[in-house]
Amino acid sequence: IGKSAGIEEYGSNKLYIANDNTSEPLIYGEFDNQKLHFHANTFLIGESNQILSYCGNVILGPGAGFSQGQTGPSSQNVFIGQGSGYWDIESDNNVFIGAGSGNKNIRSQGNVFIGANAGWRNTTGAANTLLGMNAGRLNQTGQGNVFIGYWA
């Protein structure tokens, strides 16, 4: 779908969505292998935002990765849950799962927050692992921490 999309493809059961003949179409699929590839930020049941300007982000949930109109590149992040990564700006390789997890996150890398409001106040902390409701909620800039449990 699109001008010249997949023009050099000679196989069958393929899907290309692009506006030119590119090796990385916006969407590529293989019907026979049940594969679907997105070469873009992916939003499902969420609001689009202005911050996640690089590919590889997966956003699921209303207000997830919203950015409040901030700008800056972020890549390879996963934000799942209402308001997870809400203020995100210029961060990479974070995984936030749970409503409100990583809510205040800006300029951080390599964090894993699982649980409602886990890492809620984290701003620039890096390489933290927080597991549990409100785990590490008050940590802002710490690095290499592990918090496990309710309000740990």
Short mmCIF file of N, CA and C in Angstrom, two decimals:
data_model
loop_
_atom_site.label_atom_id
_atom_site.label_comp_id
_atom_site.label_asym_id
_atom_site.label_seq_id
_atom_site.Cartn_x
_atom_site.Cartn_y
_atom_site.Cartn_z
N ILE A 1 0.87 -1.16 0.00
CA ILE A 1 0.00 0.00 0.00
C ILE A 1 0.91 1.22 0.00
N GLY A 2 0.78 2.06 -0.97
CA GLY A 2 1.60 3.25 -1.10
C GLY A 2 2.45 3.20 -2.36
N LYS A 3 2.85 4.35 -2.84
CA LYS A 3 3.62 4.44 -4.08
C LYS A 3 4.92 3.63 -3.98
N SER A 4 5.08 2.66 -4.83
CA SER A 4 6.27 1.81 -4.94
C SER A 4 6.52 0.90 -3.73
N ALA A 5 5.59 0.82 -2.82
CA ALA A 5 5.77 -0.05 -1.64
C ALA A 5 5.91 -1.50 -2.09
N GLY A 6 6.99 -2.15 -1.70
CA GLY A 6 7.22 -3.55 -2.02
C GLY A 6 7.41 -3.84 -3.49
N ILE A 7 7.79 -2.84 -4.26
CA ILE A 7 7.89 -3.01 -5.71
C ILE A 7 8.92 -4.07 -6.11
N GLU A 8 9.91 -4.30 -5.29
CA GLU A 8 10.94 -5.30 -5.60
C GLU A 8 10.69 -6.64 -4.92
N GLU A 9 9.52 -6.81 -4.32
CA GLU A 9 9.15 -8.07 -3.68
C GLU A 9 8.60 -9.03 -4.73
N TYR A 10 9.18 -10.23 -4.80
CA TYR A 10 8.73 -11.23 -5.77
C TYR A 10 8.06 -12.42 -5.09
N GLY A 11 7.98 -12.40 -3.78
CA GLY A 11 7.35 -13.49 -3.04
C GLY A 11 5.85 -13.29 -2.93
N SER A 12 5.23 -14.15 -2.16
CA SER A 12 3.79 -14.10 -1.94
C SER A 12 3.47 -13.89 -0.47
N ASN A 13 2.25 -13.53 -0.19
CA ASN A 13 1.74 -13.39 1.18
C ASN A 13 2.47 -12.33 1.99
N LYS A 14 2.84 -11.22 1.34
CA LYS A 14 3.57 -10.13 2.00
C LYS A 14 2.69 -8.88 2.07
N LEU A 15 2.94 -8.06 3.07
CA LEU A 15 2.27 -6.77 3.23
C LEU A 15 3.32 -5.69 3.38
N TYR A 16 3.24 -4.66 2.58
CA TYR A 16 4.12 -3.50 2.69
C TYR A 16 3.25 -2.26 2.76
N ILE A 17 3.51 -1.41 3.74
CA ILE A 17 2.88 -0.09 3.79
C ILE A 17 4.01 0.92 3.91
N ALA A 18 4.16 1.70 2.86
CA ALA A 18 5.23 2.71 2.77
C ALA A 18 4.87 3.70 1.68
N ASN A 19 5.55 4.83 1.64
CA ASN A 19 5.27 5.78 0.57
C ASN A 19 6.37 5.78 -0.50
N ASP A 20 7.27 4.79 -0.43
CA ASP A 20 8.31 4.63 -1.45
C ASP A 20 8.86 3.21 -1.37
N ASN A 21 9.84 2.92 -2.21
CA ASN A 21 10.46 1.61 -2.21
C ASN A 21 11.59 1.61 -1.18
N THR A 22 11.29 1.28 0.04
CA THR A 22 12.26 1.31 1.13
C THR A 22 12.47 -0.10 1.68
N SER A 23 13.63 -0.33 2.24
CA SER A 23 13.89 -1.64 2.87
C SER A 23 13.26 -1.71 4.27
N GLU A 24 12.80 -0.58 4.80
CA GLU A 24 12.14 -0.54 6.11
C GLU A 24 10.81 0.18 5.98
N PRO A 25 9.79 -0.50 5.44
CA PRO A 25 8.49 0.14 5.32
C PRO A 25 7.89 0.43 6.69
N LEU A 26 6.97 1.35 6.73
CA LEU A 26 6.31 1.67 7.99
C LEU A 26 5.73 0.41 8.63
N ILE A 27 5.08 -0.43 7.81
CA ILE A 27 4.55 -1.71 8.28
C ILE A 27 4.91 -2.79 7.27
N TYR A 28 5.42 -3.90 7.77
CA TYR A 28 5.74 -5.05 6.93
C TYR A 28 5.10 -6.28 7.54
N GLY A 29 4.53 -7.12 6.70
CA GLY A 29 3.91 -8.32 7.22
C GLY A 29 4.11 -9.53 6.32
N GLU A 30 4.05 -10.69 6.96
CA GLU A 30 4.10 -11.96 6.24
C GLU A 30 2.87 -12.76 6.70
N PHE A 31 1.88 -12.85 5.83
CA PHE A 31 0.64 -13.52 6.20
C PHE A 31 0.86 -15.00 6.48
N ASP A 32 1.70 -15.65 5.69
CA ASP A 32 1.92 -17.08 5.87
C ASP A 32 2.69 -17.42 7.13
N ASN A 33 3.50 -16.51 7.64
CA ASN A 33 4.28 -16.74 8.86
C ASN A 33 3.70 -16.01 10.07
N GLN A 34 2.58 -15.34 9.89
CA GLN A 34 1.93 -14.57 10.94
C GLN A 34 2.88 -13.60 11.63
N LYS A 35 3.62 -12.82 10.82
CA LYS A 35 4.55 -11.80 11.32
C LYS A 35 4.06 -10.42 10.94
N LEU A 36 4.23 -9.48 11.85
CA LEU A 36 3.91 -8.09 11.59
C LEU A 36 5.00 -7.24 12.23
N HIS A 37 5.66 -6.42 11.44
CA HIS A 37 6.75 -5.57 11.91
C HIS A 37 6.38 -4.10 11.75
N PHE A 38 6.59 -3.34 12.80
CA PHE A 38 6.36 -1.90 12.76
C PHE A 38 7.71 -1.20 12.80
N HIS A 39 7.96 -0.35 11.86
CA HIS A 39 9.18 0.47 11.87
C HIS A 39 8.77 1.87 12.30
N ALA A 40 8.19 1.93 13.48
CA ALA A 40 7.69 3.19 14.02
C ALA A 40 7.32 2.98 15.48
N ASN A 41 7.07 4.05 16.18
CA ASN A 41 6.50 3.94 17.51
C ASN A 41 5.13 3.32 17.38
N THR A 42 4.75 2.50 18.33
CA THR A 42 3.49 1.78 18.24
C THR A 42 2.60 2.17 19.41
N PHE A 43 1.44 2.71 19.10
CA PHE A 43 0.50 3.14 20.13
C PHE A 43 -0.75 2.30 20.03
N LEU A 44 -1.14 1.68 21.13
CA LEU A 44 -2.37 0.92 21.19
C LEU A 44 -3.17 1.43 22.37
N ILE A 45 -4.35 1.93 22.13
CA ILE A 45 -5.21 2.46 23.17
C ILE A 45 -4.47 3.53 23.98
N GLY A 46 -3.71 4.32 23.32
CA GLY A 46 -2.97 5.39 24.00
C GLY A 46 -3.10 6.68 23.23
N GLU A 47 -2.49 7.71 23.74
CA GLU A 47 -2.49 8.99 23.07
C GLU A 47 -1.15 9.14 22.37
N SER A 48 -1.17 9.65 21.16
CA SER A 48 0.10 9.89 20.50
C SER A 48 0.80 11.02 21.24
N ASN A 49 2.09 11.06 21.13
CA ASN A 49 2.82 12.11 21.82
C ASN A 49 3.87 12.71 20.91
N GLN A 50 4.57 13.72 21.38
CA GLN A 50 5.54 14.41 20.57
C GLN A 50 6.96 14.01 20.94
N ILE A 51 7.13 13.29 22.01
CA ILE A 51 8.48 13.00 22.49
C ILE A 51 9.11 11.78 21.86
N LEU A 52 8.35 10.74 21.67
CA LEU A 52 8.92 9.47 21.24
C LEU A 52 9.24 9.52 19.76
N SER A 53 10.30 10.25 19.42
CA SER A 53 10.59 10.53 18.03
C SER A 53 11.46 9.48 17.36
N TYR A 54 11.93 8.50 18.08
CA TYR A 54 12.69 7.41 17.48
C TYR A 54 11.87 6.14 17.49
N CYS A 55 12.23 5.21 16.64
CA CYS A 55 11.49 3.95 16.55
C CYS A 55 11.79 3.02 17.71
N GLY A 56 10.94 2.03 17.85
CA GLY A 56 11.19 0.99 18.82
C GLY A 56 10.45 1.13 20.12
N ASN A 57 9.60 2.13 20.26
CA ASN A 57 8.82 2.29 21.48
C ASN A 57 7.49 1.57 21.33
N VAL A 58 7.04 0.95 22.42
CA VAL A 58 5.72 0.32 22.44
C VAL A 58 4.93 0.96 23.56
N ILE A 59 3.77 1.51 23.23
CA ILE A 59 2.95 2.25 24.18
C ILE A 59 1.58 1.60 24.24
N LEU A 60 1.12 1.26 25.44
CA LEU A 60 -0.20 0.65 25.59
C LEU A 60 -0.87 1.22 26.82
N GLY A 61 -1.97 1.93 26.63
CA GLY A 61 -2.72 2.49 27.74
C GLY A 61 -2.92 3.98 27.60
N PRO A 62 -4.06 4.47 28.03
CA PRO A 62 -4.32 5.90 27.93
C PRO A 62 -3.33 6.71 28.75
N GLY A 63 -2.76 7.73 28.12
CA GLY A 63 -1.80 8.59 28.79
C GLY A 63 -0.41 8.01 28.93
N ALA A 64 -0.19 6.80 28.48
CA ALA A 64 1.15 6.20 28.58
C ALA A 64 2.08 6.90 27.59
N GLY A 65 3.29 7.24 28.06
CA GLY A 65 4.27 7.89 27.19
C GLY A 65 3.83 9.22 26.64
N PHE A 66 2.98 9.92 27.34
CA PHE A 66 2.32 11.12 26.79
C PHE A 66 3.26 12.30 26.58
N SER A 67 4.15 12.58 27.48
CA SER A 67 5.19 13.60 27.40
C SER A 67 4.76 15.03 27.67
N GLN A 68 3.51 15.30 27.87
CA GLN A 68 3.05 16.65 28.20
C GLN A 68 3.62 17.71 27.25
N GLY A 69 3.74 17.39 25.97
CA GLY A 69 4.19 18.35 24.98
C GLY A 69 5.69 18.60 24.96
N GLN A 70 6.45 17.86 25.78
CA GLN A 70 7.90 18.00 25.78
C GLN A 70 8.46 17.40 24.49
N THR A 71 9.69 17.73 24.16
CA THR A 71 10.29 17.17 22.97
C THR A 71 11.62 16.54 23.30
N GLY A 72 12.03 15.59 22.52
CA GLY A 72 13.29 14.91 22.71
C GLY A 72 13.18 13.46 22.30
N PRO A 73 14.25 12.88 21.81
CA PRO A 73 14.20 11.50 21.32
C PRO A 73 14.22 10.47 22.44
N SER A 74 13.38 9.48 22.30
CA SER A 74 13.37 8.32 23.19
C SER A 74 13.25 7.09 22.31
N SER A 75 13.90 6.00 22.72
CA SER A 75 13.82 4.80 21.89
C SER A 75 13.90 3.54 22.74
N GLN A 76 13.34 2.48 22.18
CA GLN A 76 13.39 1.15 22.77
C GLN A 76 12.77 1.10 24.16
N ASN A 77 11.69 1.84 24.37
CA ASN A 77 10.97 1.83 25.64
C ASN A 77 9.68 1.04 25.50
N VAL A 78 9.24 0.45 26.60
CA VAL A 78 7.94 -0.22 26.66
C VAL A 78 7.19 0.40 27.83
N PHE A 79 6.05 1.03 27.53
CA PHE A 79 5.21 1.64 28.56
C PHE A 79 3.84 0.98 28.47
N ILE A 80 3.47 0.21 29.48
CA ILE A 80 2.19 -0.49 29.49
C ILE A 80 1.44 -0.13 30.76
N GLY A 81 0.27 0.45 30.61
CA GLY A 81 -0.56 0.83 31.74
C GLY A 81 -0.88 2.31 31.71
N GLN A 82 -2.03 2.66 32.19
CA GLN A 82 -2.46 4.04 32.18
C GLN A 82 -1.44 4.95 32.85
N GLY A 83 -0.96 5.94 32.12
CA GLY A 83 -0.03 6.93 32.67
C GLY A 83 1.39 6.44 32.88
N SER A 84 1.72 5.23 32.44
CA SER A 84 3.12 4.78 32.60
C SER A 84 4.01 5.59 31.66
N GLY A 85 5.15 6.04 32.15
CA GLY A 85 6.04 6.88 31.35
C GLY A 85 5.40 8.18 30.92
N TYR A 86 4.47 8.69 31.69
CA TYR A 86 3.65 9.85 31.30
C TYR A 86 4.47 11.07 30.91
N TRP A 87 5.51 11.40 31.66
CA TRP A 87 6.33 12.58 31.39
C TRP A 87 7.58 12.25 30.59
N ASP A 88 7.68 11.07 30.05
CA ASP A 88 8.91 10.60 29.42
C ASP A 88 9.50 11.58 28.41
N ILE A 89 10.82 11.77 28.51
CA ILE A 89 11.57 12.58 27.56
C ILE A 89 13.01 12.09 27.53
N GLU A 90 13.53 11.90 26.36
CA GLU A 90 14.94 11.51 26.15
C GLU A 90 15.37 10.33 27.00
N SER A 91 14.65 9.24 26.94
CA SER A 91 15.03 8.05 27.68
C SER A 91 15.12 6.86 26.74
N ASP A 92 15.86 5.84 27.16
CA ASP A 92 16.06 4.68 26.31
C ASP A 92 16.05 3.40 27.14
N ASN A 93 15.56 2.34 26.53
CA ASN A 93 15.65 0.98 27.07
C ASN A 93 15.02 0.82 28.45
N ASN A 94 13.88 1.45 28.66
CA ASN A 94 13.13 1.31 29.90
C ASN A 94 11.91 0.42 29.67
N VAL A 95 11.52 -0.32 30.71
CA VAL A 95 10.30 -1.11 30.68
C VAL A 95 9.47 -0.71 31.91
N PHE A 96 8.31 -0.13 31.68
CA PHE A 96 7.41 0.28 32.76
C PHE A 96 6.08 -0.44 32.54
N ILE A 97 5.71 -1.28 33.48
CA ILE A 97 4.46 -2.02 33.39
C ILE A 97 3.66 -1.78 34.65
N GLY A 98 2.48 -1.21 34.50
CA GLY A 98 1.60 -0.91 35.62
C GLY A 98 1.16 0.54 35.58
N ALA A 99 -0.06 0.79 35.95
CA ALA A 99 -0.59 2.15 35.94
C ALA A 99 0.31 3.08 36.75
N GLY A 100 0.72 4.17 36.13
CA GLY A 100 1.54 5.17 36.81
C GLY A 100 2.99 4.82 36.98
N SER A 101 3.43 3.66 36.53
CA SER A 101 4.84 3.30 36.70
C SER A 101 5.71 4.23 35.85
N GLY A 102 6.81 4.70 36.43
CA GLY A 102 7.72 5.60 35.72
C GLY A 102 7.07 6.91 35.30
N ASN A 103 6.08 7.36 36.04
CA ASN A 103 5.28 8.52 35.67
C ASN A 103 6.10 9.78 35.40
N LYS A 104 7.08 10.10 36.23
CA LYS A 104 7.86 11.33 36.10
C LYS A 104 9.17 11.12 35.34
N ASN A 105 9.32 9.97 34.72
CA ASN A 105 10.58 9.59 34.08
C ASN A 105 11.03 10.58 33.00
N ILE A 106 12.27 11.06 33.13
CA ILE A 106 12.91 11.87 32.09
C ILE A 106 14.38 11.47 32.03
N ARG A 107 14.93 11.43 30.86
CA ARG A 107 16.37 11.21 30.64
C ARG A 107 16.94 10.04 31.46
N SER A 108 16.32 8.89 31.40
CA SER A 108 16.84 7.74 32.13
C SER A 108 17.07 6.59 31.16
N GLN A 109 17.81 5.59 31.65
CA GLN A 109 18.12 4.45 30.80
C GLN A 109 18.11 3.15 31.61
N GLY A 110 17.62 2.10 30.98
CA GLY A 110 17.76 0.76 31.52
C GLY A 110 17.01 0.45 32.78
N ASN A 111 15.90 1.12 33.04
CA ASN A 111 15.10 0.83 34.23
C ASN A 111 14.02 -0.20 33.91
N VAL A 112 13.69 -1.02 34.91
CA VAL A 112 12.56 -1.94 34.82
C VAL A 112 11.68 -1.69 36.04
N PHE A 113 10.47 -1.19 35.80
CA PHE A 113 9.52 -0.90 36.87
C PHE A 113 8.26 -1.72 36.61
N ILE A 114 7.93 -2.61 37.53
CA ILE A 114 6.73 -3.43 37.37
C ILE A 114 5.88 -3.30 38.62
N GLY A 115 4.66 -2.81 38.44
CA GLY A 115 3.72 -2.60 39.54
C GLY A 115 3.13 -1.21 39.47
N ALA A 116 1.91 -1.06 39.92
CA ALA A 116 1.26 0.24 39.92
C ALA A 116 2.11 1.25 40.68
N ASN A 117 2.41 2.37 40.05
CA ASN A 117 3.19 3.48 40.62
C ASN A 117 4.62 3.13 40.99
N ALA A 118 5.13 2.00 40.52
CA ALA A 118 6.54 1.67 40.76
C ALA A 118 7.40 2.72 40.07
N GLY A 119 8.37 3.26 40.78
CA GLY A 119 9.26 4.27 40.20
C GLY A 119 8.54 5.54 39.78
N TRP A 120 7.44 5.84 40.43
CA TRP A 120 6.58 6.96 40.04
C TRP A 120 7.33 8.29 39.97
N ARG A 121 8.26 8.54 40.89
CA ARG A 121 8.94 9.83 40.93
C ARG A 121 10.32 9.79 40.25
N ASN A 122 10.72 8.65 39.71
CA ASN A 122 12.03 8.55 39.05
C ASN A 122 12.14 9.59 37.94
N THR A 123 13.25 10.32 37.94
CA THR A 123 13.48 11.30 36.87
C THR A 123 14.66 10.85 36.02
N THR A 124 15.85 10.85 36.60
CA THR A 124 17.05 10.50 35.83
C THR A 124 17.74 9.24 36.34
N GLY A 125 17.12 8.51 37.24
CA GLY A 125 17.71 7.27 37.74
C GLY A 125 17.90 6.26 36.62
N ALA A 126 18.93 5.44 36.74
CA ALA A 126 19.24 4.48 35.68
C ALA A 126 19.52 3.10 36.26
N ALA A 127 19.25 2.08 35.46
CA ALA A 127 19.55 0.68 35.81
C ALA A 127 18.93 0.26 37.13
N ASN A 128 17.72 0.73 37.40
CA ASN A 128 17.00 0.34 38.61
C ASN A 128 15.99 -0.75 38.28
N THR A 129 15.78 -1.66 39.21
CA THR A 129 14.78 -2.71 39.08
C THR A 129 13.82 -2.57 40.25
N LEU A 130 12.57 -2.25 39.95
CA LEU A 130 11.56 -2.01 40.98
C LEU A 130 10.39 -2.94 40.72
N LEU A 131 10.04 -3.75 41.71
CA LEU A 131 8.98 -4.73 41.54
C LEU A 131 8.02 -4.66 42.72
N GLY A 132 6.78 -4.30 42.44
CA GLY A 132 5.75 -4.22 43.47
C GLY A 132 5.05 -2.88 43.44
N MET A 133 3.83 -2.86 43.94
CA MET A 133 3.07 -1.62 43.98
C MET A 133 3.81 -0.57 44.80
N ASN A 134 4.02 0.59 44.21
CA ASN A 134 4.74 1.71 44.84
C ASN A 134 6.20 1.43 45.15
N ALA A 135 6.76 0.36 44.63
CA ALA A 135 8.18 0.06 44.86
C ALA A 135 9.03 1.19 44.31
N GLY A 136 9.94 1.69 45.12
CA GLY A 136 10.83 2.76 44.70
C GLY A 136 10.11 4.02 44.27
N ARG A 137 8.91 4.20 44.72
CA ARG A 137 8.09 5.34 44.28
C ARG A 137 8.75 6.68 44.54
N LEU A 138 9.50 6.83 45.60
CA LEU A 138 10.10 8.11 45.95
C LEU A 138 11.53 8.28 45.43
N ASN A 139 12.11 7.22 44.88
CA ASN A 139 13.46 7.31 44.31
C ASN A 139 13.44 8.20 43.07
N GLN A 140 14.34 9.19 43.02
CA GLN A 140 14.35 10.10 41.87
C GLN A 140 15.55 9.92 40.96
N THR A 141 16.74 9.82 41.54
CA THR A 141 17.95 9.84 40.72
C THR A 141 18.88 8.66 40.97
N GLY A 142 18.49 7.75 41.82
CA GLY A 142 19.36 6.62 42.17
C GLY A 142 19.67 5.72 40.99
N GLN A 143 20.78 5.00 41.10
CA GLN A 143 21.20 4.09 40.04
C GLN A 143 21.54 2.72 40.61
N GLY A 144 21.18 1.69 39.86
CA GLY A 144 21.54 0.33 40.24
C GLY A 144 20.81 -0.21 41.45
N ASN A 145 19.65 0.34 41.76
CA ASN A 145 18.89 -0.11 42.93
C ASN A 145 17.94 -1.24 42.59
N VAL A 146 17.63 -2.05 43.60
CA VAL A 146 16.62 -3.09 43.48
C VAL A 146 15.65 -2.92 44.65
N PHE A 147 14.38 -2.71 44.32
CA PHE A 147 13.33 -2.60 45.32
C PHE A 147 12.30 -3.67 45.01
N ILE A 148 11.99 -4.52 45.98
CA ILE A 148 11.01 -5.58 45.78
C ILE A 148 10.02 -5.54 46.93
N GLY A 149 8.73 -5.39 46.60
CA GLY A 149 7.68 -5.41 47.59
C GLY A 149 6.86 -4.14 47.61
N TYR A 150 5.74 -4.23 48.30
CA TYR A 150 4.82 -3.10 48.45
C TYR A 150 5.49 -1.96 49.19
N TRP A 151 5.56 -0.78 48.59
CA TRP A 151 6.21 0.41 49.14
C TRP A 151 7.67 0.18 49.51
N ALA A 152 8.31 -0.78 48.88
CA ALA A 152 9.74 -1.04 49.18
C ALA A 152 10.57 0.17 48.74
#
